mmCIF file with all atom_site columns, C-alpha atoms in Angstrom:
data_model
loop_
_atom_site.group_PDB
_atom_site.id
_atom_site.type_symbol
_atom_site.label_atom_id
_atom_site.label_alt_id
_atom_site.label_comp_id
_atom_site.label_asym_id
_atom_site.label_entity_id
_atom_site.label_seq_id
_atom_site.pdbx_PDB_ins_code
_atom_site.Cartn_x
_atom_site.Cartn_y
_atom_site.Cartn_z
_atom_site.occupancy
_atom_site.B_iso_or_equiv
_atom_site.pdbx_formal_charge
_atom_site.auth_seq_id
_atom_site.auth_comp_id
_atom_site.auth_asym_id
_atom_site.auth_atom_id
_atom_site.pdbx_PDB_model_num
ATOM 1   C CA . UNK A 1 1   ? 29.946 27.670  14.878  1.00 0.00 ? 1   UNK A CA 1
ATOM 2   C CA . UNK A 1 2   ? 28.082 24.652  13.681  1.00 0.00 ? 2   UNK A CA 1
ATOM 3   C CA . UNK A 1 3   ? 28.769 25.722  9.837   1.00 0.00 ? 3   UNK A CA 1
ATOM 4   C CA . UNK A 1 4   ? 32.663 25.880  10.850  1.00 0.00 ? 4   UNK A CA 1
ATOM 5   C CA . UNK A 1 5   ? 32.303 22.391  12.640  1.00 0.00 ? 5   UNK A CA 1
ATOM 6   C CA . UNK A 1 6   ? 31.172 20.933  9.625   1.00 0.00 ? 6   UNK A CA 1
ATOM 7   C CA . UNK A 1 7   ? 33.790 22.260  8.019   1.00 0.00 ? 7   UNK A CA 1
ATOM 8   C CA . UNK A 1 8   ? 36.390 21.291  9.788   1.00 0.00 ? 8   UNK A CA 1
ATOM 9   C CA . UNK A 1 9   ? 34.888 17.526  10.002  1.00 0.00 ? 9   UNK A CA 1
ATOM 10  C CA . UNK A 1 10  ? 35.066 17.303  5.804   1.00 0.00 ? 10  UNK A CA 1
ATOM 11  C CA . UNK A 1 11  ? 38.535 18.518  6.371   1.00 0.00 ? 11  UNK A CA 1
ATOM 12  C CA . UNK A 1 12  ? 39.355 15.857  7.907   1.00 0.00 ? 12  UNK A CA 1
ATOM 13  C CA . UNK A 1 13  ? 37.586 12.915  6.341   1.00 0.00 ? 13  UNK A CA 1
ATOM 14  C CA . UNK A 1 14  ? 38.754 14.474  2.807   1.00 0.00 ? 14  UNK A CA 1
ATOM 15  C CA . UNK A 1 15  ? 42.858 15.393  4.031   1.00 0.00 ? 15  UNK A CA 1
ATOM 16  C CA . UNK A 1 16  ? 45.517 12.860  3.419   1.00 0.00 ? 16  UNK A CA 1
ATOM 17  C CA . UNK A 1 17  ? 46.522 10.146  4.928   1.00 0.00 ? 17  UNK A CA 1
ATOM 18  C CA . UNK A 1 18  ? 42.367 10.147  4.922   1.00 0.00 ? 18  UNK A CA 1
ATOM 19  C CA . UNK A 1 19  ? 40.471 7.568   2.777   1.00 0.00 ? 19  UNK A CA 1
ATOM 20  C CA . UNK A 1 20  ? 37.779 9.304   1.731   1.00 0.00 ? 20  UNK A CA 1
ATOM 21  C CA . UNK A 1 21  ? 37.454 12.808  -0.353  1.00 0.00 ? 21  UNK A CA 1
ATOM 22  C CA . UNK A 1 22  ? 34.455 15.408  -0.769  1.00 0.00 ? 22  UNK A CA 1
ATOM 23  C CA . UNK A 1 23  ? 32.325 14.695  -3.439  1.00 0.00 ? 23  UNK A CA 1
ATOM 24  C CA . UNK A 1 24  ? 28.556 13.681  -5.349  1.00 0.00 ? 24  UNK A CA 1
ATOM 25  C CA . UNK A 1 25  ? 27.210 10.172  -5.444  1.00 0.00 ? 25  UNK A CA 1
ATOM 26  C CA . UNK A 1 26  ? 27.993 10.222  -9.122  1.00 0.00 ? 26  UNK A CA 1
ATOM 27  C CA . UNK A 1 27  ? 31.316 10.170  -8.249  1.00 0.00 ? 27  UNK A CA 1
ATOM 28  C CA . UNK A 1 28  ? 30.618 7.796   -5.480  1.00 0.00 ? 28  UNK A CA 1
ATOM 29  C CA . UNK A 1 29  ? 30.454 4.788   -8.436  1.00 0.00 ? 29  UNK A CA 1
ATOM 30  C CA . UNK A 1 30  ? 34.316 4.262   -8.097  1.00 0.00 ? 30  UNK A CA 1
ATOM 31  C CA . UNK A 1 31  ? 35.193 5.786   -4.556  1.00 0.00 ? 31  UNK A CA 1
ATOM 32  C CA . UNK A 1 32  ? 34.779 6.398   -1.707  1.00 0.00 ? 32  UNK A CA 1
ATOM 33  C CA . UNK A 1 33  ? 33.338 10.089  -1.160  1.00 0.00 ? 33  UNK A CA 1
ATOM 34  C CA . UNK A 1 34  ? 31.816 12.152  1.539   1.00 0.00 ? 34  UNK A CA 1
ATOM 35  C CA . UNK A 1 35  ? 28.022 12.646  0.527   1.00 0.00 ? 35  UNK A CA 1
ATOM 36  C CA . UNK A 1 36  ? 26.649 15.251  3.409   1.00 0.00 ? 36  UNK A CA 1
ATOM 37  C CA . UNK A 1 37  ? 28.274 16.498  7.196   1.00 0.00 ? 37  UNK A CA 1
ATOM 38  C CA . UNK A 1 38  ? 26.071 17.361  10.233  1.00 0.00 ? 38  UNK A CA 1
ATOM 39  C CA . UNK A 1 39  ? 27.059 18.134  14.052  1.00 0.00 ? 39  UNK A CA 1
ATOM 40  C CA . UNK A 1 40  ? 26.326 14.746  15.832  1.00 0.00 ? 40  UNK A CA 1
ATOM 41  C CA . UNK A 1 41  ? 23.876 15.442  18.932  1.00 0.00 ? 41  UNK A CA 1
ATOM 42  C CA . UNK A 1 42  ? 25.924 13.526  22.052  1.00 0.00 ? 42  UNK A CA 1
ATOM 43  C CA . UNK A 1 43  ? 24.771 10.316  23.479  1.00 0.00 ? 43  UNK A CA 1
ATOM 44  C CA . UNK A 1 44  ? 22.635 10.810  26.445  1.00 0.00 ? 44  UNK A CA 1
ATOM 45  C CA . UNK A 1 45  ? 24.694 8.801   28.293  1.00 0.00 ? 45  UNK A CA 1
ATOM 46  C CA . UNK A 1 46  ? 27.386 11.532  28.026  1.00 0.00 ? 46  UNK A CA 1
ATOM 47  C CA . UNK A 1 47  ? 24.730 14.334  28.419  1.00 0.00 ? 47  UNK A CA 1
ATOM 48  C CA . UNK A 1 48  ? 23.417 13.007  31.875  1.00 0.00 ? 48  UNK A CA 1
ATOM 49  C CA . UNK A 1 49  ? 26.446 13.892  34.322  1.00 0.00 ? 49  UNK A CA 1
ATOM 50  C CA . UNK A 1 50  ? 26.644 17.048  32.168  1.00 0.00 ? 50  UNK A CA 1
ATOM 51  C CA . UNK A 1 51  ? 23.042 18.227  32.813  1.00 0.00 ? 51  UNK A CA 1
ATOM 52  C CA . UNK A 1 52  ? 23.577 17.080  36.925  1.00 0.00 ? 52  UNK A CA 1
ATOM 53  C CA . UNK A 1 53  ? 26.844 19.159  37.012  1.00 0.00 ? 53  UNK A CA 1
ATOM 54  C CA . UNK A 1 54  ? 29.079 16.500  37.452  1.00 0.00 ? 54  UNK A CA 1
ATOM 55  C CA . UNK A 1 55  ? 31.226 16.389  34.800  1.00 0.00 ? 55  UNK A CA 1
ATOM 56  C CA . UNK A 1 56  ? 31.998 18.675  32.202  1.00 0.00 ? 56  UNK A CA 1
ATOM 57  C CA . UNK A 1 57  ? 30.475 19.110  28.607  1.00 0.00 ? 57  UNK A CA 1
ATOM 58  C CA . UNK A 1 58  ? 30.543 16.253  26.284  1.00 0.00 ? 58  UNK A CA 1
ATOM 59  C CA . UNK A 1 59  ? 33.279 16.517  23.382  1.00 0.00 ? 59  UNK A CA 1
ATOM 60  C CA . UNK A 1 60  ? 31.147 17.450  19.914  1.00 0.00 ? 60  UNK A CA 1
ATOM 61  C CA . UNK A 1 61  ? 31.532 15.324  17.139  1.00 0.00 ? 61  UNK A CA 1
ATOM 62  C CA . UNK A 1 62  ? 30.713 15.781  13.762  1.00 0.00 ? 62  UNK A CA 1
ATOM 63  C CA . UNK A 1 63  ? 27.969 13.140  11.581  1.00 0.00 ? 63  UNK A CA 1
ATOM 64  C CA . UNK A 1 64  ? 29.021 12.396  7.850   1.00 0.00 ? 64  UNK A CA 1
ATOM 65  C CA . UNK A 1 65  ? 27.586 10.214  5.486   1.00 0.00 ? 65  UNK A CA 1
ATOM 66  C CA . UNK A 1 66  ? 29.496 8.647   3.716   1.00 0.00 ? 66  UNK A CA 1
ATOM 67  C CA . UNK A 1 67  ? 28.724 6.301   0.099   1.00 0.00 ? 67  UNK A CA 1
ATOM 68  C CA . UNK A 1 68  ? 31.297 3.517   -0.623  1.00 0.00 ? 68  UNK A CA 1
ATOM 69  C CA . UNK A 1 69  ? 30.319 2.896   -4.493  1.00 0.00 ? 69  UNK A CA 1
ATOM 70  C CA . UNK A 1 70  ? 34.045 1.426   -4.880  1.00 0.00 ? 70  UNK A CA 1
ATOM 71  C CA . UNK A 1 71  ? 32.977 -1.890  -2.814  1.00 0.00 ? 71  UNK A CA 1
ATOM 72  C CA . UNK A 1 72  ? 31.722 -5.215  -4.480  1.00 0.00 ? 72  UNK A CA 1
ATOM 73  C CA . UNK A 1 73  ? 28.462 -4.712  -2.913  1.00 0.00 ? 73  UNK A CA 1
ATOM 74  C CA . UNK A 1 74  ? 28.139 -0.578  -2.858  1.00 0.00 ? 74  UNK A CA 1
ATOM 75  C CA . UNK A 1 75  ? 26.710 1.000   0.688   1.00 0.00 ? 75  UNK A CA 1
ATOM 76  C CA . UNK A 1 76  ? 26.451 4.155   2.852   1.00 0.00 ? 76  UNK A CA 1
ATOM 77  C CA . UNK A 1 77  ? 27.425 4.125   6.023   1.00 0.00 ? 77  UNK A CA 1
ATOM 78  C CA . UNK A 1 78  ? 27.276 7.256   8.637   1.00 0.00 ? 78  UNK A CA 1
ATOM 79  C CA . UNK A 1 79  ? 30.543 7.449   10.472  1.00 0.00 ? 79  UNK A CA 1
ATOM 80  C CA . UNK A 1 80  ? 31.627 10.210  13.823  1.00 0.00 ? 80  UNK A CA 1
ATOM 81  C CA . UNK A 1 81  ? 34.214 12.646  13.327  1.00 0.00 ? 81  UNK A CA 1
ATOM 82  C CA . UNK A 1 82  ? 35.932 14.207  16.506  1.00 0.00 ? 82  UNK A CA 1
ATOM 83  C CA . UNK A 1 83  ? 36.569 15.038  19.004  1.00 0.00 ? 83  UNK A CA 1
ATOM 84  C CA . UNK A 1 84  ? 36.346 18.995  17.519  1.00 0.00 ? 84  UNK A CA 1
ATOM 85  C CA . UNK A 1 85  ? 38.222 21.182  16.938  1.00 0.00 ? 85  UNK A CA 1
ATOM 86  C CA . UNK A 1 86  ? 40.546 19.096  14.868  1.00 0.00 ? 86  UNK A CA 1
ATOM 87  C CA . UNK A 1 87  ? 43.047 18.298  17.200  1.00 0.00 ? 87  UNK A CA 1
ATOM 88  C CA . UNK A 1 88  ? 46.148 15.086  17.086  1.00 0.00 ? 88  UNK A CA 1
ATOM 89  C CA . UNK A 1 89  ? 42.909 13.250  19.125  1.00 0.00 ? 89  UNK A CA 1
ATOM 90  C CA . UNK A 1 90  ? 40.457 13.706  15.855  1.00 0.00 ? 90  UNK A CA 1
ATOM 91  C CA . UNK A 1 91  ? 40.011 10.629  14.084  1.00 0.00 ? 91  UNK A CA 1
ATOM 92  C CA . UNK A 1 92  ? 36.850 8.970   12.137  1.00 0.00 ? 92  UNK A CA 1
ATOM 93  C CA . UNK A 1 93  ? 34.952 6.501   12.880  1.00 0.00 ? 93  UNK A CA 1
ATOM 94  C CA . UNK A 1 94  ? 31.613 3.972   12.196  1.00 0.00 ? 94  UNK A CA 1
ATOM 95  C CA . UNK A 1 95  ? 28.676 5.691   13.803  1.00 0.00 ? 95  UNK A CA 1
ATOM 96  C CA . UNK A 1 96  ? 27.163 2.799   15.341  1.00 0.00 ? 96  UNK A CA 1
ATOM 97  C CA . UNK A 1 97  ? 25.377 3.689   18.851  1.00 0.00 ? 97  UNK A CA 1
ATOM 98  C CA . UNK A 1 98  ? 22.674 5.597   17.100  1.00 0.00 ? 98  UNK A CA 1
ATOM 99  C CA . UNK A 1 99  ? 21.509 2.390   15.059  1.00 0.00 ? 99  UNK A CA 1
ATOM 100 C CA . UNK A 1 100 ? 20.350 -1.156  15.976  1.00 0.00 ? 100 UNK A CA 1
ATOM 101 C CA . UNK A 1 101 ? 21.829 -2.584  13.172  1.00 0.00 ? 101 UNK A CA 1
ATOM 102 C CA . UNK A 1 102 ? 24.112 -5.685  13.339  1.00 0.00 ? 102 UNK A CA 1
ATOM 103 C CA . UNK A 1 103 ? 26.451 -4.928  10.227  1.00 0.00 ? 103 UNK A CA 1
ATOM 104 C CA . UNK A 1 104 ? 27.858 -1.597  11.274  1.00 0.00 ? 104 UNK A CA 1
ATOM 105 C CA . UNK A 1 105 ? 24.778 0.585   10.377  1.00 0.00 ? 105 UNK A CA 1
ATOM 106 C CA . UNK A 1 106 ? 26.026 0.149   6.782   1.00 0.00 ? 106 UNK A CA 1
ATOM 107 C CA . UNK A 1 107 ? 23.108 0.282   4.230   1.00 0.00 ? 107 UNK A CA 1
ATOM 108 C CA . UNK A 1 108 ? 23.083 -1.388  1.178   1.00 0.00 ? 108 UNK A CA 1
ATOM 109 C CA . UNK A 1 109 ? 23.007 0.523   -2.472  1.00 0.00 ? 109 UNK A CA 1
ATOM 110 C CA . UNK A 1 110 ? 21.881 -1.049  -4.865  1.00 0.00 ? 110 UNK A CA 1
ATOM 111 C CA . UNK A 1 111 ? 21.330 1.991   -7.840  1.00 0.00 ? 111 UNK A CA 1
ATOM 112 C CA . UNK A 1 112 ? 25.006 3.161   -7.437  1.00 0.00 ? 112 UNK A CA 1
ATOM 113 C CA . UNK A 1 113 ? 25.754 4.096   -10.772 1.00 0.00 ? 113 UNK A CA 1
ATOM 114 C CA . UNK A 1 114 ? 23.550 6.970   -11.995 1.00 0.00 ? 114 UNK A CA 1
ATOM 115 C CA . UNK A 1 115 ? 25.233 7.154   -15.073 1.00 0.00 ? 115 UNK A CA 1
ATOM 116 C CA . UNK A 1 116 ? 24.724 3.513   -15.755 1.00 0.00 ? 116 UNK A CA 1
ATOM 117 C CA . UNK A 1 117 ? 20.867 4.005   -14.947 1.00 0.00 ? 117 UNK A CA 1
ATOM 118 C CA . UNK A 1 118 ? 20.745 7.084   -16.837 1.00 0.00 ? 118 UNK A CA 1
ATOM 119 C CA . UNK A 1 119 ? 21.861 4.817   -20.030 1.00 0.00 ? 119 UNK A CA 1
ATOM 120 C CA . UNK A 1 120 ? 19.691 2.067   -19.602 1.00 0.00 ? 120 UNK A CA 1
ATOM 121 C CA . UNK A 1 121 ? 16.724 4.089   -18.864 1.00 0.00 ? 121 UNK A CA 1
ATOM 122 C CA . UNK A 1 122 ? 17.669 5.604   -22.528 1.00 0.00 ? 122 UNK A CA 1
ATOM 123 C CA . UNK A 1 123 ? 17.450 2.211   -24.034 1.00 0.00 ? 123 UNK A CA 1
ATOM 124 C CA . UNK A 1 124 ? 14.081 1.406   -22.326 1.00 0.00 ? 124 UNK A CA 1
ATOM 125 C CA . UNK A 1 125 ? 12.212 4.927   -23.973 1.00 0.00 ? 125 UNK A CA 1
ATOM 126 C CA . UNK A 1 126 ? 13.886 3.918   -27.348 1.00 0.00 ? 126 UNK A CA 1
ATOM 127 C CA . UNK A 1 127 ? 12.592 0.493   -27.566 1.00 0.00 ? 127 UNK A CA 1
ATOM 128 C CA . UNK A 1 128 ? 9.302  1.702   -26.251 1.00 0.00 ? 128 UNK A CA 1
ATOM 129 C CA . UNK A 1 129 ? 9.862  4.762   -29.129 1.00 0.00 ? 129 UNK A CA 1
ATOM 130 C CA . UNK A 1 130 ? 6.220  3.536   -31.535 1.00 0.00 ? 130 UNK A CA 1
ATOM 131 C CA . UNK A 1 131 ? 3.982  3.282   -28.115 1.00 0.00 ? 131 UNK A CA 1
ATOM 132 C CA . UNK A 1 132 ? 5.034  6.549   -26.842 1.00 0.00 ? 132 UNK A CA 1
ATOM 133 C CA . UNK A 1 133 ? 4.678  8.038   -30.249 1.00 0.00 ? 133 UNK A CA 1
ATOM 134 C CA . UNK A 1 134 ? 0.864  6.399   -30.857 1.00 0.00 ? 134 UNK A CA 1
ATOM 135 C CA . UNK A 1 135 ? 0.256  7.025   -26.844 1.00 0.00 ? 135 UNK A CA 1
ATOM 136 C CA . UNK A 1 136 ? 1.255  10.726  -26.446 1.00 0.00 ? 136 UNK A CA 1
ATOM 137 C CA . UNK A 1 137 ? 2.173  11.888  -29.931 1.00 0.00 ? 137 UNK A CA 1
ATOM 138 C CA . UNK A 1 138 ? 5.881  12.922  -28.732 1.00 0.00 ? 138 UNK A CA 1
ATOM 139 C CA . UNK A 1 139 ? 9.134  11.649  -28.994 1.00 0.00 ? 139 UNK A CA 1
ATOM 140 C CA . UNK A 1 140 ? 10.579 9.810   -25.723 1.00 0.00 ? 140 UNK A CA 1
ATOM 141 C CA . UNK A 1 141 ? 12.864 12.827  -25.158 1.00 0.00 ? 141 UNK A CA 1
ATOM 142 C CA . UNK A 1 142 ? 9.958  14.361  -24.177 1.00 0.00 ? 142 UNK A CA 1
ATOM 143 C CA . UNK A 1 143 ? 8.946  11.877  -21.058 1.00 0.00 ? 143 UNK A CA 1
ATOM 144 C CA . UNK A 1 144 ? 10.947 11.715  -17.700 1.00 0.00 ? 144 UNK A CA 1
ATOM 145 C CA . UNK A 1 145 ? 11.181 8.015   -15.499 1.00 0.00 ? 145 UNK A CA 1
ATOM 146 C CA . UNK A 1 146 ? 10.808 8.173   -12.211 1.00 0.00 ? 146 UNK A CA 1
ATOM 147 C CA . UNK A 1 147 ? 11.670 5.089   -9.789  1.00 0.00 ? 147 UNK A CA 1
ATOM 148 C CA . UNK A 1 148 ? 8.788  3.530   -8.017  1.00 0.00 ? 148 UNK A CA 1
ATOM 149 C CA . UNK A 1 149 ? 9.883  3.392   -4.122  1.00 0.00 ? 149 UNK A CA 1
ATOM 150 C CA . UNK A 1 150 ? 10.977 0.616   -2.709  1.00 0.00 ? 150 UNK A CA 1
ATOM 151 C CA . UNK A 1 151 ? 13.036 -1.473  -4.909  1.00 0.00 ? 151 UNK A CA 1
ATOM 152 C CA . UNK A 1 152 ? 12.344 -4.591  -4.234  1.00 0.00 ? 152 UNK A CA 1
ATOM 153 C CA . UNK A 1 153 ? 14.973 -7.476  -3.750  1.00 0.00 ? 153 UNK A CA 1
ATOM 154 C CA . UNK A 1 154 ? 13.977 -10.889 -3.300  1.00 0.00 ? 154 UNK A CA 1
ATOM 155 C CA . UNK A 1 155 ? 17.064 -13.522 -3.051  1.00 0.00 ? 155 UNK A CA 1
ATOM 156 C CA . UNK A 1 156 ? 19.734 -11.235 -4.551  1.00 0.00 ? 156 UNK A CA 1
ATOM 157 C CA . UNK A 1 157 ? 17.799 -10.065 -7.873  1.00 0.00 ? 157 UNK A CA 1
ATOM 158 C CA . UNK A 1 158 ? 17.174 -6.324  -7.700  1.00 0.00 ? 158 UNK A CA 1
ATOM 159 C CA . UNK A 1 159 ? 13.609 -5.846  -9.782  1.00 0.00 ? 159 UNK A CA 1
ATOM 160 C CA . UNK A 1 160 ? 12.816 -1.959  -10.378 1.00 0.00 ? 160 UNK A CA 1
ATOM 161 C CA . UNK A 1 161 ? 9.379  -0.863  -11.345 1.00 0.00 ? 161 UNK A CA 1
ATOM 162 C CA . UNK A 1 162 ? 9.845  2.728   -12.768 1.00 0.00 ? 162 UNK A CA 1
ATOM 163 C CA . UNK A 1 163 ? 7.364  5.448   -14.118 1.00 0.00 ? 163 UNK A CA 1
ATOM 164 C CA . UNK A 1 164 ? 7.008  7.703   -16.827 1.00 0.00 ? 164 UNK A CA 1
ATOM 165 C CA . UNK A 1 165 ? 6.064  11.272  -15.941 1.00 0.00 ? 165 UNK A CA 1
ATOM 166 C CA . UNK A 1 166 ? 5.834  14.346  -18.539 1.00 0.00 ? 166 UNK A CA 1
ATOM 167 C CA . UNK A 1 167 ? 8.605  16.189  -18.225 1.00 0.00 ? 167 UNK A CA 1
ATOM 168 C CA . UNK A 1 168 ? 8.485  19.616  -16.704 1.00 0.00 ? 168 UNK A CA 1
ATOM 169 C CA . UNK A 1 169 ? 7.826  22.644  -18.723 1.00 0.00 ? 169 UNK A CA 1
ATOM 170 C CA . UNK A 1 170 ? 8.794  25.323  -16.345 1.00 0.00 ? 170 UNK A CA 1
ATOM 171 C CA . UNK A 1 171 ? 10.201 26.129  -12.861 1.00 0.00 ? 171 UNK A CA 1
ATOM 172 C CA . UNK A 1 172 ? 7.274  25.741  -11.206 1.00 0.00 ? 172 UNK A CA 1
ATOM 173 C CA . UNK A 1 173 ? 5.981  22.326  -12.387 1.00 0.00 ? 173 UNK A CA 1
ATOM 174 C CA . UNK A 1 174 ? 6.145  19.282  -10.879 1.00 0.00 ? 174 UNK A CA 1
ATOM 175 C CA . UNK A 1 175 ? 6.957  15.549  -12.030 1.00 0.00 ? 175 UNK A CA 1
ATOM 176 C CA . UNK A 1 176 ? 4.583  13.929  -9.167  1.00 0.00 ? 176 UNK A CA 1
ATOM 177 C CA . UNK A 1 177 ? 1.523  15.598  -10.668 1.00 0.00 ? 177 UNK A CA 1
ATOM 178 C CA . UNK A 1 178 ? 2.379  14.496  -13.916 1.00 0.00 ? 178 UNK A CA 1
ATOM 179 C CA . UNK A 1 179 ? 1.980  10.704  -14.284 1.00 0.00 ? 179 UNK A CA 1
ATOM 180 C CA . UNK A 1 180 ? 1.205  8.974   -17.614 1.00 0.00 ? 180 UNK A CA 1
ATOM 181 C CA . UNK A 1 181 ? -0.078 5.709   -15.969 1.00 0.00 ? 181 UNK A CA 1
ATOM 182 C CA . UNK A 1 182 ? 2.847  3.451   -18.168 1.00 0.00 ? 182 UNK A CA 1
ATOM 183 C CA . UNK A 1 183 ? 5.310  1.824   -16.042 1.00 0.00 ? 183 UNK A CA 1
ATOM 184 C CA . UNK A 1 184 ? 8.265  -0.862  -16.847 1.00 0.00 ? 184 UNK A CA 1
ATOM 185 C CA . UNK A 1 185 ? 9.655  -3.208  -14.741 1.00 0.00 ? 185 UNK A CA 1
ATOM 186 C CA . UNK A 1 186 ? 13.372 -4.018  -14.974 1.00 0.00 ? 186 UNK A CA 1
ATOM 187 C CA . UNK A 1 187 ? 16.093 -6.601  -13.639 1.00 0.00 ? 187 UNK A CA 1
ATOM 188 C CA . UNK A 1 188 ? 19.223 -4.327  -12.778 1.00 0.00 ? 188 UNK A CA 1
ATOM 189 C CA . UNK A 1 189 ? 21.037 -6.649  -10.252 1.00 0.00 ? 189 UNK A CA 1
ATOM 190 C CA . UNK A 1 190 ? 24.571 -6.743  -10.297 1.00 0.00 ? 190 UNK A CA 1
ATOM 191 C CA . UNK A 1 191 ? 26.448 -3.594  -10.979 1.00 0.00 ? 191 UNK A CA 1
ATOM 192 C CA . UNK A 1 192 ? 27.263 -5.149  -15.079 1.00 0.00 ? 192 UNK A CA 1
ATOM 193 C CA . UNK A 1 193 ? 24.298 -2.984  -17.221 1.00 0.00 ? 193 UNK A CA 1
ATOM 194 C CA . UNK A 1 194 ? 24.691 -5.441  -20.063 1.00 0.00 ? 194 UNK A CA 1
ATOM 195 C CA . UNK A 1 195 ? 23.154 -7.798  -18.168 1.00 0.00 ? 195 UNK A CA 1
ATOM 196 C CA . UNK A 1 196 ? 20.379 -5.688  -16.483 1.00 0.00 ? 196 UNK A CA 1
ATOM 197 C CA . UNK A 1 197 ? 16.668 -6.269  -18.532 1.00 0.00 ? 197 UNK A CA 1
ATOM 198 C CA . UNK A 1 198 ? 12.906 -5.332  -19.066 1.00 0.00 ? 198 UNK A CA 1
ATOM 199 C CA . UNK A 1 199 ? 10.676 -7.574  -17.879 1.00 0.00 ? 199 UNK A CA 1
ATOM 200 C CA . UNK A 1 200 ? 7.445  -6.220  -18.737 1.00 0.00 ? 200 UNK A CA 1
ATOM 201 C CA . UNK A 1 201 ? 5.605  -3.148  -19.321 1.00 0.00 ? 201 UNK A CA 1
ATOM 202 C CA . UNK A 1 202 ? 2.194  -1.768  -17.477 1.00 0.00 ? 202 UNK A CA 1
ATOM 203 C CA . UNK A 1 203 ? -0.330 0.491   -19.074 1.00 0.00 ? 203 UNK A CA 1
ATOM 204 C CA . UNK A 1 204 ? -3.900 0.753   -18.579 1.00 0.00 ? 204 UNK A CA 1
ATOM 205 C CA . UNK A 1 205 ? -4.026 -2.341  -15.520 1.00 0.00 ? 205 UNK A CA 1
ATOM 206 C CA . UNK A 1 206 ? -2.578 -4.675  -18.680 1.00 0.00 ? 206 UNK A CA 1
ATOM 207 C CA . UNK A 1 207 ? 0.373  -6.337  -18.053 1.00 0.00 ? 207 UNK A CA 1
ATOM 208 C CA . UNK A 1 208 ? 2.686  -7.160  -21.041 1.00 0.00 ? 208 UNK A CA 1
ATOM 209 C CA . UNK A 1 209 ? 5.476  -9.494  -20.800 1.00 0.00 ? 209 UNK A CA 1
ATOM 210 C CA . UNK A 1 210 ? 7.952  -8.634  -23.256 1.00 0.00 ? 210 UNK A CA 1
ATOM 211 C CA . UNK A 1 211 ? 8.434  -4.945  -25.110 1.00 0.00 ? 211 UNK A CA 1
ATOM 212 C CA . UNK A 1 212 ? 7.418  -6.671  -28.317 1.00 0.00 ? 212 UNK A CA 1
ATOM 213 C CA . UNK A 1 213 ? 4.183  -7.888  -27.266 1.00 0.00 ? 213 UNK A CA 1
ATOM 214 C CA . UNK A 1 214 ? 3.545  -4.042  -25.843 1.00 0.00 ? 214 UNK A CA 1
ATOM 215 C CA . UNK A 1 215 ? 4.419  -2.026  -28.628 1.00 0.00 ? 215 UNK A CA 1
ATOM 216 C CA . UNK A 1 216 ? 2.460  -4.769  -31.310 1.00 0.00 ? 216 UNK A CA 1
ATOM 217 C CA . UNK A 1 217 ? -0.870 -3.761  -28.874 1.00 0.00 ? 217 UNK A CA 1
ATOM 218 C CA . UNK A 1 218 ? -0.584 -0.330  -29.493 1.00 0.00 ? 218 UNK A CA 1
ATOM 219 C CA . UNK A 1 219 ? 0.424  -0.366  -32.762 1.00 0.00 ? 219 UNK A CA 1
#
């Protein structure tokens, strides 16, 4: 019952005349898509008179998250689906009671475009291609990056501090037990990638300011 709930709830975020569609945060970068569906537990204001046989059960509603990656400042925002089943009274709506939040529970993304990332953190192992080599003996296909939680943003620049990790060998290894101790730290505000940046490198508690100046004390 709560499978076909959740069904029914994508149904009707994804179905015309509908604004949003199923699909992945990748494909969040340029639309609005529905990320994950849950039943919504009712308020306990509606439980109350349920519980003391007053008035009848509370309608269910369905909880979907939703990522908006096609705004000017990308966010995710949970929003209420019901009553169910889908009836002319189903509609969608913000989730709000459930949060304390003044700006309509929406939270801000600011790594929205994986394939963007994806790129950049390319261009960081190839310009870091000798120190790998002299650290590790292997080629930078060889190391994974792993983003060091939380990102911090301080007066709208976005600075990310991001690991290297060996990269699994098999199924049952994992990247958190596999730290190389080098991490980079990178400007990627703004959602334009040719103007994200490195801004240093840390290996061994040394910090060093440019990519040059890292790879020269290694070499």
């Amino acid at each position: 019952m709560i499978e076909a709930r959740q069904l029914q709830a994508d149904e009707t975020l994804a179905a015309p005349p509908g604004q949003f569609r199923s699909g992945s945060p990748v494909e969040a970068v340029t639309t609005a898509v529905v990320v994950s569906v849950d039943l919504l537990l009712p308020n306990k204001t509606n439980v109350l008179p349920y519980l003391a046989g007053t008035e009848p059960a509370p309608p269910r509603y369905a909880r979907a998250m939703l990522m908006f990656g096609n705004a000017r400042e990308p966010y995710m925002q949970e929003w209420m689906v019901g009553p169910l089943p889908i009836s002319s009274q189903t509609k969608a709506q913000p989730l709000t009671f459930l949060s304390t939040r003044k700006s309509d529970n929406k939270l801000r993304v600011y790594n929205s475009d994986f394939e963007a990332a994806r790129k950049f953190n390319e261009k960081i192992k190839s310009q870091a291609a000798n120190a790998i080599k002299t650290l590790w003996n292997v080629n930078p296909d060889a190391l994974s990056m792993t983003t060091v939680s939380p990102t911090q943003v301080d007066s709208g620049n976005v600075t990310v501090w991001q690991g290297f990790i060996g990269s699994p060998s098999g199924r049952y290894d994992t990247g958190t037990l596999l730290p190389l101790g080098l991490y980079v730290k990178s400007n990627m505000t703004g959602r334009d990638p040719s103007k994200w940046k490195i801004e240093g490198w840390l290996y061994n508690n040394i910090f060093y300011k440019t990519t040059d100046e890292f790879n020269k004390a290694l070499s």
